[in-house]
Amino acid sequence: MTKPINIQDLLPLLRDGWVAMNSNHNWYWFIRKPKIMKYNPIRWTMLKESPYNRLSLSAFNIAPVEDWTQSLIEVKNER
């Protein structure tokens, strides 16, 4: 098993957008700022979702945060 990485270490490698962890400890990258939708399951999502607007980061062993509702981070990389 590999050591979990901190989400902050992964941010420089990502496109501009947003990252957030859902209640099931899975991290996702979003092209636009997501909101918490209160349907089952409760999770971060966008109203107009498509396969190009959200990307699972499950290929990385990212450490979970204590409160997933506070996990939203804006990704801004200078190009």
PDB file of N, CA, C and O in Angstrom:
ATOM      1  N   MET A   1       0.850  -1.187   0.000  1.00  0.00           N
ATOM      2  CA  MET A   1       0.000   0.000   0.000  1.00  0.00           C
ATOM      3  C   MET A   1       0.891   1.244   0.000  1.00  0.00           C
ATOM      4  O   MET A   1       1.864   1.320   0.731  1.00  0.00           O
ATOM      5  N   THR A   2       0.537   2.198  -0.811  1.00  0.00           N
ATOM      6  CA  THR A   2       1.319   3.423  -0.892  1.00  0.00           C
ATOM      7  C   THR A   2       0.835   4.438   0.133  1.00  0.00           C
ATOM      8  O   THR A   2      -0.316   4.411   0.553  1.00  0.00           O
ATOM      9  N   LYS A   3       1.733   5.324   0.482  1.00  0.00           N
ATOM     10  CA  LYS A   3       1.398   6.373   1.445  1.00  0.00           C
ATOM     11  C   LYS A   3       0.467   7.390   0.783  1.00  0.00           C
ATOM     12  O   LYS A   3       0.714   7.838  -0.341  1.00  0.00           O
ATOM     13  N   PRO A   4      -0.628   7.775   1.461  1.00  0.00           N
ATOM     14  CA  PRO A   4      -1.537   8.786   0.889  1.00  0.00           C
ATOM     15  C   PRO A   4      -0.828  10.126   0.712  1.00  0.00           C
ATOM     16  O   PRO A   4       0.006  10.520   1.519  1.00  0.00           O
ATOM     17  N   ILE A   5      -1.157  10.812  -0.383  1.00  0.00           N
ATOM     18  CA  ILE A   5      -0.603  12.141  -0.615  1.00  0.00           C
ATOM     19  C   ILE A   5      -1.622  13.193  -0.190  1.00  0.00           C
ATOM     20  O   ILE A   5      -2.821  12.940  -0.151  1.00  0.00           O
ATOM     21  N   ASN A   6      -1.126  14.355   0.109  1.00  0.00           N
ATOM     22  CA  ASN A   6      -1.978  15.483   0.471  1.00  0.00           C
ATOM     23  C   ASN A   6      -2.530  16.094  -0.815  1.00  0.00           C
ATOM     24  O   ASN A   6      -1.804  16.229  -1.805  1.00  0.00           O
ATOM     25  N   ILE A   7      -3.769  16.483  -0.818  1.00  0.00           N
ATOM     26  CA  ILE A   7      -4.390  17.076  -2.014  1.00  0.00           C
ATOM     27  C   ILE A   7      -3.622  18.317  -2.475  1.00  0.00           C
ATOM     28  O   ILE A   7      -3.513  18.584  -3.667  1.00  0.00           O
ATOM     29  N   GLN A   8      -3.035  19.046  -1.542  1.00  0.00           N
ATOM     30  CA  GLN A   8      -2.268  20.247  -1.898  1.00  0.00           C
ATOM     31  C   GLN A   8      -1.075  19.913  -2.794  1.00  0.00           C
ATOM     32  O   GLN A   8      -0.668  20.716  -3.625  1.00  0.00           O
ATOM     33  N   ASP A   9      -0.494  18.713  -2.631  1.00  0.00           N
ATOM     34  CA  ASP A   9       0.637  18.297  -3.454  1.00  0.00           C
ATOM     35  C   ASP A   9       0.230  18.011  -4.893  1.00  0.00           C
ATOM     36  O   ASP A   9       1.054  18.053  -5.798  1.00  0.00           O
ATOM     37  N   LEU A  10      -1.035  17.706  -5.114  1.00  0.00           N
ATOM     38  CA  LEU A  10      -1.530  17.364  -6.438  1.00  0.00           C
ATOM     39  C   LEU A  10      -2.014  18.587  -7.226  1.00  0.00           C
ATOM     40  O   LEU A  10      -2.044  18.568  -8.456  1.00  0.00           O
ATOM     41  N   LEU A  11      -2.351  19.664  -6.542  1.00  0.00           N
ATOM     42  CA  LEU A  11      -2.932  20.840  -7.195  1.00  0.00           C
ATOM     43  C   LEU A  11      -2.095  21.409  -8.334  1.00  0.00           C
ATOM     44  O   LEU A  11      -2.651  21.778  -9.370  1.00  0.00           O
ATOM     45  N   PRO A  12      -0.760  21.499  -8.223  1.00  0.00           N
ATOM     46  CA  PRO A  12       0.023  22.065  -9.339  1.00  0.00           C
ATOM     47  C   PRO A  12      -0.056  21.237 -10.626  1.00  0.00           C
ATOM     48  O   PRO A  12       0.262  21.728 -11.697  1.00  0.00           O
ATOM     49  N   LEU A  13      -0.493  19.996 -10.536  1.00  0.00           N
ATOM     50  CA  LEU A  13      -0.569  19.122 -11.706  1.00  0.00           C
ATOM     51  C   LEU A  13      -1.920  19.185 -12.415  1.00  0.00           C
ATOM     52  O   LEU A  13      -2.078  18.616 -13.494  1.00  0.00           O
ATOM     53  N   LEU A  14      -2.888  19.860 -11.819  1.00  0.00           N
ATOM     54  CA  LEU A  14      -4.255  19.883 -12.333  1.00  0.00           C
ATOM     55  C   LEU A  14      -4.546  21.150 -13.128  1.00  0.00           C
ATOM     56  O   LEU A  14      -3.932  22.195 -12.910  1.00  0.00           O
ATOM     57  N   ARG A  15      -5.508  21.044 -14.036  1.00  0.00           N
ATOM     58  CA  ARG A  15      -6.019  22.211 -14.757  1.00  0.00           C
ATOM     59  C   ARG A  15      -6.769  23.117 -13.805  1.00  0.00           C
ATOM     60  O   ARG A  15      -7.260  22.666 -12.762  1.00  0.00           O
ATOM     61  N   ASP A  16      -6.916  24.370 -14.177  1.00  0.00           N
ATOM     62  CA  ASP A  16      -7.715  25.287 -13.373  1.00  0.00           C
ATOM     63  C   ASP A  16      -9.127  24.739 -13.222  1.00  0.00           C
ATOM     64  O   ASP A  16      -9.683  24.151 -14.156  1.00  0.00           O
ATOM     65  N   GLY A  17      -9.691  24.921 -12.060  1.00  0.00           N
ATOM     66  CA  GLY A  17     -11.032  24.427 -11.756  1.00  0.00           C
ATOM     67  C   GLY A  17     -11.206  24.330 -10.255  1.00  0.00           C
ATOM     68  O   GLY A  17     -10.742  25.203  -9.516  1.00  0.00           O
ATOM     69  N   TRP A  18     -11.811  23.246  -9.806  1.00  0.00           N
ATOM     70  CA  TRP A  18     -12.091  23.035  -8.386  1.00  0.00           C
ATOM     71  C   TRP A  18     -11.880  21.568  -8.043  1.00  0.00           C
ATOM     72  O   TRP A  18     -12.112  20.705  -8.880  1.00  0.00           O
ATOM     73  N   VAL A  19     -11.433  21.282  -6.832  1.00  0.00           N
ATOM     74  CA  VAL A  19     -11.370  19.909  -6.342  1.00  0.00           C
ATOM     75  C   VAL A  19     -12.160  19.832  -5.043  1.00  0.00           C
ATOM     76  O   VAL A  19     -12.246  20.809  -4.289  1.00  0.00           O
ATOM     77  N   ALA A  20     -12.748  18.668  -4.795  1.00  0.00           N
ATOM     78  CA  ALA A  20     -13.510  18.452  -3.572  1.00  0.00           C
ATOM     79  C   ALA A  20     -13.609  16.953  -3.308  1.00  0.00           C
ATOM     80  O   ALA A  20     -13.562  16.146  -4.233  1.00  0.00           O
ATOM     81  N   MET A  21     -13.750  16.607  -2.034  1.00  0.00           N
ATOM     82  CA  MET A  21     -13.926  15.221  -1.623  1.00  0.00           C
ATOM     83  C   MET A  21     -15.388  14.993  -1.273  1.00  0.00           C
ATOM     84  O   MET A  21     -15.988  15.793  -0.562  1.00  0.00           O
ATOM     85  N   ASN A  22     -15.973  13.910  -1.771  1.00  0.00           N
ATOM     86  CA  ASN A  22     -17.337  13.545  -1.422  1.00  0.00           C
ATOM     87  C   ASN A  22     -17.368  12.799  -0.095  1.00  0.00           C
ATOM     88  O   ASN A  22     -16.323  12.430   0.451  1.00  0.00           O
ATOM     89  N   SER A  23     -18.552  12.547   0.404  1.00  0.00           N
ATOM     90  CA  SER A  23     -18.712  11.890   1.704  1.00  0.00           C
ATOM     91  C   SER A  23     -18.127  10.486   1.734  1.00  0.00           C
ATOM     92  O   SER A  23     -17.822   9.965   2.807  1.00  0.00           O
ATOM     93  N   ASN A  24     -17.918   9.868   0.575  1.00  0.00           N
ATOM     94  CA  ASN A  24     -17.340   8.529   0.524  1.00  0.00           C
ATOM     95  C   ASN A  24     -15.813   8.547   0.400  1.00  0.00           C
ATOM     96  O   ASN A  24     -15.202   7.538   0.069  1.00  0.00           O
ATOM     97  N   HIS A  25     -15.198   9.704   0.635  1.00  0.00           N
ATOM     98  CA  HIS A  25     -13.745   9.933   0.638  1.00  0.00           C
ATOM     99  C   HIS A  25     -13.120   9.881  -0.752  1.00  0.00           C
ATOM    100  O   HIS A  25     -11.907   9.750  -0.877  1.00  0.00           O
ATOM    101  N   ASN A  26     -13.910   9.982  -1.805  1.00  0.00           N
ATOM    102  CA  ASN A  26     -13.377  10.054  -3.167  1.00  0.00           C
ATOM    103  C   ASN A  26     -13.232  11.512  -3.577  1.00  0.00           C
ATOM    104  O   ASN A  26     -14.137  12.308  -3.390  1.00  0.00           O
ATOM    105  N   TRP A  27     -12.079  11.833  -4.142  1.00  0.00           N
ATOM    106  CA  TRP A  27     -11.791  13.185  -4.607  1.00  0.00           C
ATOM    107  C   TRP A  27     -12.163  13.331  -6.071  1.00  0.00           C
ATOM    108  O   TRP A  27     -12.001  12.396  -6.865  1.00  0.00           O
ATOM    109  N   TYR A  28     -12.628  14.535  -6.449  1.00  0.00           N
ATOM    110  CA  TYR A  28     -13.004  14.836  -7.819  1.00  0.00           C
ATOM    111  C   TYR A  28     -12.487  16.213  -8.205  1.00  0.00           C
ATOM    112  O   TYR A  28     -12.374  17.105  -7.365  1.00  0.00           O
ATOM    113  N   TRP A  29     -12.195  16.370  -9.511  1.00  0.00           N
ATOM    114  CA  TRP A  29     -11.869  17.669 -10.081  1.00  0.00           C
ATOM    115  C   TRP A  29     -13.096  18.112 -10.871  1.00  0.00           C
ATOM    116  O   TRP A  29     -13.718  17.313 -11.566  1.00  0.00           O
ATOM    117  N   PHE A  30     -13.446  19.390 -10.755  1.00  0.00           N
ATOM    118  CA  PHE A  30     -14.591  19.972 -11.465  1.00  0.00           C
ATOM    119  C   PHE A  30     -14.117  21.158 -12.290  1.00  0.00           C
ATOM    120  O   PHE A  30     -13.276  21.932 -11.841  1.00  0.00           O
ATOM    121  N   ILE A  31     -14.698  21.344 -13.470  1.00  0.00           N
ATOM    122  CA  ILE A  31     -14.338  22.475 -14.314  1.00  0.00           C
ATOM    123  C   ILE A  31     -14.937  23.782 -13.778  1.00  0.00           C
ATOM    124  O   ILE A  31     -14.367  24.846 -13.929  1.00  0.00           O
ATOM    125  N   ARG A  32     -16.136  23.698 -13.157  1.00  0.00           N
ATOM    126  CA  ARG A  32     -16.785  24.856 -12.538  1.00  0.00           C
ATOM    127  C   ARG A  32     -17.045  24.557 -11.063  1.00  0.00           C
ATOM    128  O   ARG A  32     -17.047  23.408 -10.657  1.00  0.00           O
ATOM    129  N   LYS A  33     -17.295  25.588 -10.295  1.00  0.00           N
ATOM    130  CA  LYS A  33     -17.520  25.425  -8.865  1.00  0.00           C
ATOM    131  C   LYS A  33     -18.780  24.583  -8.606  1.00  0.00           C
ATOM    132  O   LYS A  33     -19.875  24.958  -9.022  1.00  0.00           O
ATOM    133  N   PRO A  34     -18.613  23.457  -7.915  1.00  0.00           N
ATOM    134  CA  PRO A  34     -19.766  22.607  -7.624  1.00  0.00           C
ATOM    135  C   PRO A  34     -20.479  23.064  -6.351  1.00  0.00           C
ATOM    136  O   PRO A  34     -19.961  23.891  -5.600  1.00  0.00           O
ATOM    137  N   LYS A  35     -21.662  22.508  -6.136  1.00  0.00           N
ATOM    138  CA  LYS A  35     -22.435  22.756  -4.911  1.00  0.00           C
ATOM    139  C   LYS A  35     -22.764  21.420  -4.281  1.00  0.00           C
ATOM    140  O   LYS A  35     -22.766  20.388  -4.959  1.00  0.00           O
ATOM    141  N   ILE A  36     -23.061  21.436  -2.996  1.00  0.00           N
ATOM    142  CA  ILE A  36     -23.505  20.215  -2.331  1.00  0.00           C
ATOM    143  C   ILE A  36     -24.981  20.032  -2.640  1.00  0.00           C
ATOM    144  O   ILE A  36     -25.791  20.904  -2.354  1.00  0.00           O
ATOM    145  N   MET A  37     -25.303  18.912  -3.259  1.00  0.00           N
ATOM    146  CA  MET A  37     -26.690  18.596  -3.585  1.00  0.00           C
ATOM    147  C   MET A  37     -27.216  17.617  -2.543  1.00  0.00           C
ATOM    148  O   MET A  37     -26.568  16.634  -2.239  1.00  0.00           O
ATOM    149  N   LYS A  38     -28.372  17.886  -2.023  1.00  0.00           N
ATOM    150  CA  LYS A  38     -28.892  17.103  -0.908  1.00  0.00           C
ATOM    151  C   LYS A  38     -29.843  16.001  -1.352  1.00  0.00           C
ATOM    152  O   LYS A  38     -30.935  15.867  -0.838  1.00  0.00           O
ATOM    153  N   TYR A  39     -29.419  15.238  -2.345  1.00  0.00           N
ATOM    154  CA  TYR A  39     -30.170  14.047  -2.686  1.00  0.00           C
ATOM    155  C   TYR A  39     -29.288  12.850  -2.373  1.00  0.00           C
ATOM    156  O   TYR A  39     -28.128  13.008  -2.015  1.00  0.00           O
ATOM    157  N   ASN A  40     -29.818  11.666  -2.485  1.00  0.00           N
ATOM    158  CA  ASN A  40     -29.075  10.488  -2.059  1.00  0.00           C
ATOM    159  C   ASN A  40     -28.189   9.987  -3.190  1.00  0.00           C
ATOM    160  O   ASN A  40     -28.693   9.672  -4.249  1.00  0.00           O
ATOM    161  N   PRO A  41     -26.877   9.891  -2.995  1.00  0.00           N
ATOM    162  CA  PRO A  41     -26.143  10.301  -1.805  1.00  0.00           C
ATOM    163  C   PRO A  41     -25.856  11.804  -1.834  1.00  0.00           C
ATOM    164  O   PRO A  41     -25.794  12.409  -2.897  1.00  0.00           O
ATOM    165  N   ILE A  42     -25.654  12.370  -0.674  1.00  0.00           N
ATOM    166  CA  ILE A  42     -25.286  13.783  -0.577  1.00  0.00           C
ATOM    167  C   ILE A  42     -23.852  13.906  -1.085  1.00  0.00           C
ATOM    168  O   ILE A  42     -22.970  13.191  -0.630  1.00  0.00           O
ATOM    169  N   ARG A  43     -23.636  14.781  -2.058  1.00  0.00           N
ATOM    170  CA  ARG A  43     -22.314  14.898  -2.674  1.00  0.00           C
ATOM    171  C   ARG A  43     -22.170  16.230  -3.387  1.00  0.00           C
ATOM    172  O   ARG A  43     -23.136  16.946  -3.576  1.00  0.00           O
ATOM    173  N   TRP A  44     -20.934  16.520  -3.773  1.00  0.00           N
ATOM    174  CA  TRP A  44     -20.656  17.689  -4.595  1.00  0.00           C
ATOM    175  C   TRP A  44     -21.075  17.372  -6.020  1.00  0.00           C
ATOM    176  O   TRP A  44     -20.804  16.298  -6.538  1.00  0.00           O
ATOM    177  N   THR A  45     -21.729  18.308  -6.680  1.00  0.00           N
ATOM    178  CA  THR A  45     -22.120  18.112  -8.069  1.00  0.00           C
ATOM    179  C   THR A  45     -22.390  19.459  -8.727  1.00  0.00           C
ATOM    180  O   THR A  45     -22.471  20.473  -8.058  1.00  0.00           O
ATOM    181  N   MET A  46     -22.530  19.428 -10.028  1.00  0.00           N
ATOM    182  CA  MET A  46     -22.893  20.610 -10.789  1.00  0.00           C
ATOM    183  C   MET A  46     -24.242  20.357 -11.442  1.00  0.00           C
ATOM    184  O   MET A  46     -24.587  19.213 -11.745  1.00  0.00           O
ATOM    185  N   LEU A  47     -24.999  21.407 -11.674  1.00  0.00           N
ATOM    186  CA  LEU A  47     -26.318  21.239 -12.272  1.00  0.00           C
ATOM    187  C   LEU A  47     -26.238  20.697 -13.689  1.00  0.00           C
ATOM    188  O   LEU A  47     -27.021  19.851 -14.079  1.00  0.00           O
ATOM    189  N   LYS A  48     -25.289  21.173 -14.469  1.00  0.00           N
ATOM    190  CA  LYS A  48     -25.131  20.705 -15.847  1.00  0.00           C
ATOM    191  C   LYS A  48     -23.875  19.850 -15.932  1.00  0.00           C
ATOM    192  O   LYS A  48     -22.846  20.283 -16.418  1.00  0.00           O
ATOM    193  N   GLU A  49     -23.977  18.621 -15.447  1.00  0.00           N
ATOM    194  CA  GLU A  49     -22.824  17.727 -15.448  1.00  0.00           C
ATOM    195  C   GLU A  49     -22.713  16.989 -16.761  1.00  0.00           C
ATOM    196  O   GLU A  49     -23.699  16.614 -17.366  1.00  0.00           O
ATOM    197  N   SER A  50     -21.502  16.782 -17.188  1.00  0.00           N
ATOM    198  CA  SER A  50     -21.209  15.939 -18.334  1.00  0.00           C
ATOM    199  C   SER A  50     -19.885  15.244 -18.025  1.00  0.00           C
ATOM    200  O   SER A  50     -19.186  15.634 -17.093  1.00  0.00           O
ATOM    201  N   PRO A  51     -19.513  14.234 -18.792  1.00  0.00           N
ATOM    202  CA  PRO A  51     -18.246  13.543 -18.526  1.00  0.00           C
ATOM    203  C   PRO A  51     -17.032  14.463 -18.603  1.00  0.00           C
ATOM    204  O   PRO A  51     -15.983  14.139 -18.081  1.00  0.00           O
ATOM    205  N   TYR A  52     -17.171  15.608 -19.260  1.00  0.00           N
ATOM    206  CA  TYR A  52     -16.042  16.524 -19.409  1.00  0.00           C
ATOM    207  C   TYR A  52     -15.963  17.561 -18.291  1.00  0.00           C
ATOM    208  O   TYR A  52     -14.993  18.287 -18.202  1.00  0.00           O
ATOM    209  N   ASN A  53     -16.976  17.644 -17.445  1.00  0.00           N
ATOM    210  CA  ASN A  53     -17.016  18.653 -16.391  1.00  0.00           C
ATOM    211  C   ASN A  53     -16.533  18.141 -15.032  1.00  0.00           C
ATOM    212  O   ASN A  53     -16.307  18.919 -14.133  1.00  0.00           O
ATOM    213  N   ARG A  54     -16.444  16.809 -14.880  1.00  0.00           N
ATOM    214  CA  ARG A  54     -16.038  16.232 -13.606  1.00  0.00           C
ATOM    215  C   ARG A  54     -15.104  15.064 -13.878  1.00  0.00           C
ATOM    216  O   ARG A  54     -15.341  14.265 -14.766  1.00  0.00           O
ATOM    217  N   LEU A  55     -14.040  14.965 -13.089  1.00  0.00           N
ATOM    218  CA  LEU A  55     -13.056  13.909 -13.264  1.00  0.00           C
ATOM    219  C   LEU A  55     -12.729  13.299 -11.913  1.00  0.00           C
ATOM    220  O   LEU A  55     -12.392  14.013 -10.966  1.00  0.00           O
ATOM    221  N   SER A  56     -12.829  11.986 -11.809  1.00  0.00           N
ATOM    222  CA  SER A  56     -12.468  11.291 -10.574  1.00  0.00           C
ATOM    223  C   SER A  56     -10.951  11.298 -10.426  1.00  0.00           C
ATOM    224  O   SER A  56     -10.218  11.076 -11.391  1.00  0.00           O
ATOM    225  N   LEU A  57     -10.485  11.528  -9.214  1.00  0.00           N
ATOM    226  CA  LEU A  57      -9.051  11.480  -8.920  1.00  0.00           C
ATOM    227  C   LEU A  57      -8.701  10.193  -8.186  1.00  0.00           C
ATOM    228  O   LEU A  57      -7.717  10.123  -7.455  1.00  0.00           O
ATOM    229  N   SER A  58      -9.493   9.140  -8.397  1.00  0.00           N
ATOM    230  CA  SER A  58      -9.306   7.883  -7.667  1.00  0.00           C
ATOM    231  C   SER A  58      -8.016   7.159  -8.048  1.00  0.00           C
ATOM    232  O   SER A  58      -7.605   6.241  -7.346  1.00  0.00           O
ATOM    233  N   ALA A  59      -7.374   7.545  -9.135  1.00  0.00           N
ATOM    234  CA  ALA A  59      -6.094   6.941  -9.512  1.00  0.00           C
ATOM    235  C   ALA A  59      -4.987   7.321  -8.523  1.00  0.00           C
ATOM    236  O   ALA A  59      -3.970   6.645  -8.445  1.00  0.00           O
ATOM    237  N   PHE A  60      -5.222   8.379  -7.771  1.00  0.00           N
ATOM    238  CA  PHE A  60      -4.255   8.843  -6.780  1.00  0.00           C
ATOM    239  C   PHE A  60      -4.717   8.430  -5.386  1.00  0.00           C
ATOM    240  O   PHE A  60      -5.907   8.447  -5.097  1.00  0.00           O
ATOM    241  N   ASN A  61      -3.797   8.085  -4.541  1.00  0.00           N
ATOM    242  CA  ASN A  61      -4.116   7.744  -3.153  1.00  0.00           C
ATOM    243  C   ASN A  61      -4.072   9.042  -2.338  1.00  0.00           C
ATOM    244  O   ASN A  61      -3.066   9.372  -1.736  1.00  0.00           O
ATOM    245  N   ILE A  62      -5.190   9.785  -2.351  1.00  0.00           N
ATOM    246  CA  ILE A  62      -5.258  11.092  -1.702  1.00  0.00           C
ATOM    247  C   ILE A  62      -5.832  10.929  -0.299  1.00  0.00           C
ATOM    248  O   ILE A  62      -6.868  10.282  -0.109  1.00  0.00           O
ATOM    249  N   ALA A  63      -5.158  11.517   0.664  1.00  0.00           N
ATOM    250  CA  ALA A  63      -5.606  11.442   2.053  1.00  0.00           C
ATOM    251  C   ALA A  63      -6.948  12.158   2.214  1.00  0.00           C
ATOM    252  O   ALA A  63      -7.148  13.231   1.650  1.00  0.00           O
ATOM    253  N   PRO A  64      -7.851  11.566   2.969  1.00  0.00           N
ATOM    254  CA  PRO A  64      -9.140  12.232   3.210  1.00  0.00           C
ATOM    255  C   PRO A  64      -8.978  13.394   4.183  1.00  0.00           C
ATOM    256  O   PRO A  64      -8.018  13.452   4.947  1.00  0.00           O
ATOM    257  N   VAL A  65      -9.929  14.307   4.133  1.00  0.00           N
ATOM    258  CA  VAL A  65      -9.971  15.401   5.096  1.00  0.00           C
ATOM    259  C   VAL A  65     -11.012  15.073   6.155  1.00  0.00           C
ATOM    260  O   VAL A  65     -11.843  14.183   5.964  1.00  0.00           O
ATOM    261  N   GLU A  66     -10.960  15.771   7.267  1.00  0.00           N
ATOM    262  CA  GLU A  66     -11.860  15.467   8.373  1.00  0.00           C
ATOM    263  C   GLU A  66     -13.319  15.758   8.032  1.00  0.00           C
ATOM    264  O   GLU A  66     -14.209  14.964   8.318  1.00  0.00           O
ATOM    265  N   ASP A  67     -13.585  16.910   7.414  1.00  0.00           N
ATOM    266  CA  ASP A  67     -14.957  17.303   7.082  1.00  0.00           C
ATOM    267  C   ASP A  67     -15.070  17.499   5.577  1.00  0.00           C
ATOM    268  O   ASP A  67     -14.590  18.492   5.037  1.00  0.00           O
ATOM    269  N   TRP A  68     -15.693  16.561   4.891  1.00  0.00           N
ATOM    270  CA  TRP A  68     -15.761  16.612   3.441  1.00  0.00           C
ATOM    271  C   TRP A  68     -16.522  17.835   2.933  1.00  0.00           C
ATOM    272  O   TRP A  68     -16.258  18.310   1.843  1.00  0.00           O
ATOM    273  N   THR A  69     -17.440  18.385   3.749  1.00  0.00           N
ATOM    274  CA  THR A  69     -18.207  19.563   3.315  1.00  0.00           C
ATOM    275  C   THR A  69     -17.340  20.819   3.259  1.00  0.00           C
ATOM    276  O   THR A  69     -17.752  21.813   2.682  1.00  0.00           O
ATOM    277  N   GLN A  70     -16.154  20.759   3.860  1.00  0.00           N
ATOM    278  CA  GLN A  70     -15.224  21.890   3.849  1.00  0.00           C
ATOM    279  C   GLN A  70     -14.027  21.634   2.925  1.00  0.00           C
ATOM    280  O   GLN A  70     -13.020  22.341   3.005  1.00  0.00           O
ATOM    281  N   SER A  71     -14.124  20.628   2.055  1.00  0.00           N
ATOM    282  CA  SER A  71     -12.978  20.218   1.243  1.00  0.00           C
ATOM    283  C   SER A  71     -12.829  20.963  -0.078  1.00  0.00           C
ATOM    284  O   SER A  71     -11.837  20.774  -0.776  1.00  0.00           O
ATOM    285  N   LEU A  72     -13.765  21.800  -0.447  1.00  0.00           N
ATOM    286  CA  LEU A  72     -13.728  22.487  -1.738  1.00  0.00           C
ATOM    287  C   LEU A  72     -12.521  23.426  -1.830  1.00  0.00           C
ATOM    288  O   LEU A  72     -12.314  24.281  -0.974  1.00  0.00           O
ATOM    289  N   ILE A  73     -11.723  23.244  -2.892  1.00  0.00           N
ATOM    290  CA  ILE A  73     -10.512  24.051  -3.108  1.00  0.00           C
ATOM    291  C   ILE A  73     -10.494  24.517  -4.560  1.00  0.00           C
ATOM    292  O   ILE A  73     -10.703  23.721  -5.481  1.00  0.00           O
ATOM    293  N   GLU A  74     -10.232  25.793  -4.763  1.00  0.00           N
ATOM    294  CA  GLU A  74     -10.106  26.312  -6.119  1.00  0.00           C
ATOM    295  C   GLU A  74      -8.686  26.024  -6.618  1.00  0.00           C
ATOM    296  O   GLU A  74      -7.709  26.225  -5.901  1.00  0.00           O
ATOM    297  N   VAL A  75      -8.574  25.552  -7.850  1.00  0.00           N
ATOM    298  CA  VAL A  75      -7.286  25.270  -8.475  1.00  0.00           C
ATOM    299  C   VAL A  75      -6.997  26.390  -9.456  1.00  0.00           C
ATOM    300  O   VAL A  75      -7.746  26.616 -10.401  1.00  0.00           O
ATOM    301  N   LYS A  76      -5.914  27.132  -9.201  1.00  0.00           N
ATOM    302  CA  LYS A  76      -5.483  28.214 -10.099  1.00  0.00           C
ATOM    303  C   LYS A  76      -3.989  28.064 -10.298  1.00  0.00           C
ATOM    304  O   LYS A  76      -3.217  28.286  -9.373  1.00  0.00           O
ATOM    305  N   ASN A  77      -3.599  27.675 -11.479  1.00  0.00           N
ATOM    306  CA  ASN A  77      -2.192  27.526 -11.808  1.00  0.00           C
ATOM    307  C   ASN A  77      -1.831  28.552 -12.871  1.00  0.00           C
ATOM    308  O   ASN A  77      -2.501  28.661 -13.890  1.00  0.00           O
ATOM    309  N   GLU A  78      -0.763  29.280 -12.635  1.00  0.00           N
ATOM    310  CA  GLU A  78      -0.308  30.276 -13.604  1.00  0.00           C
ATOM    311  C   GLU A  78       0.305  29.562 -14.797  1.00  0.00           C
ATOM    312  O   GLU A  78       1.076  28.635 -14.627  1.00  0.00           O
ATOM    313  N   ARG A  79      -0.049  29.980 -15.969  1.00  0.00           N
ATOM    314  CA  ARG A  79       0.468  29.354 -17.195  1.00  0.00           C
ATOM    315  C   ARG A  79       1.199  30.378 -18.014  1.00  0.00           C
ATOM    316  O   ARG A  79       0.928  31.474 -18.092  1.00  0.00           O
TER     317      ARG A  79
END
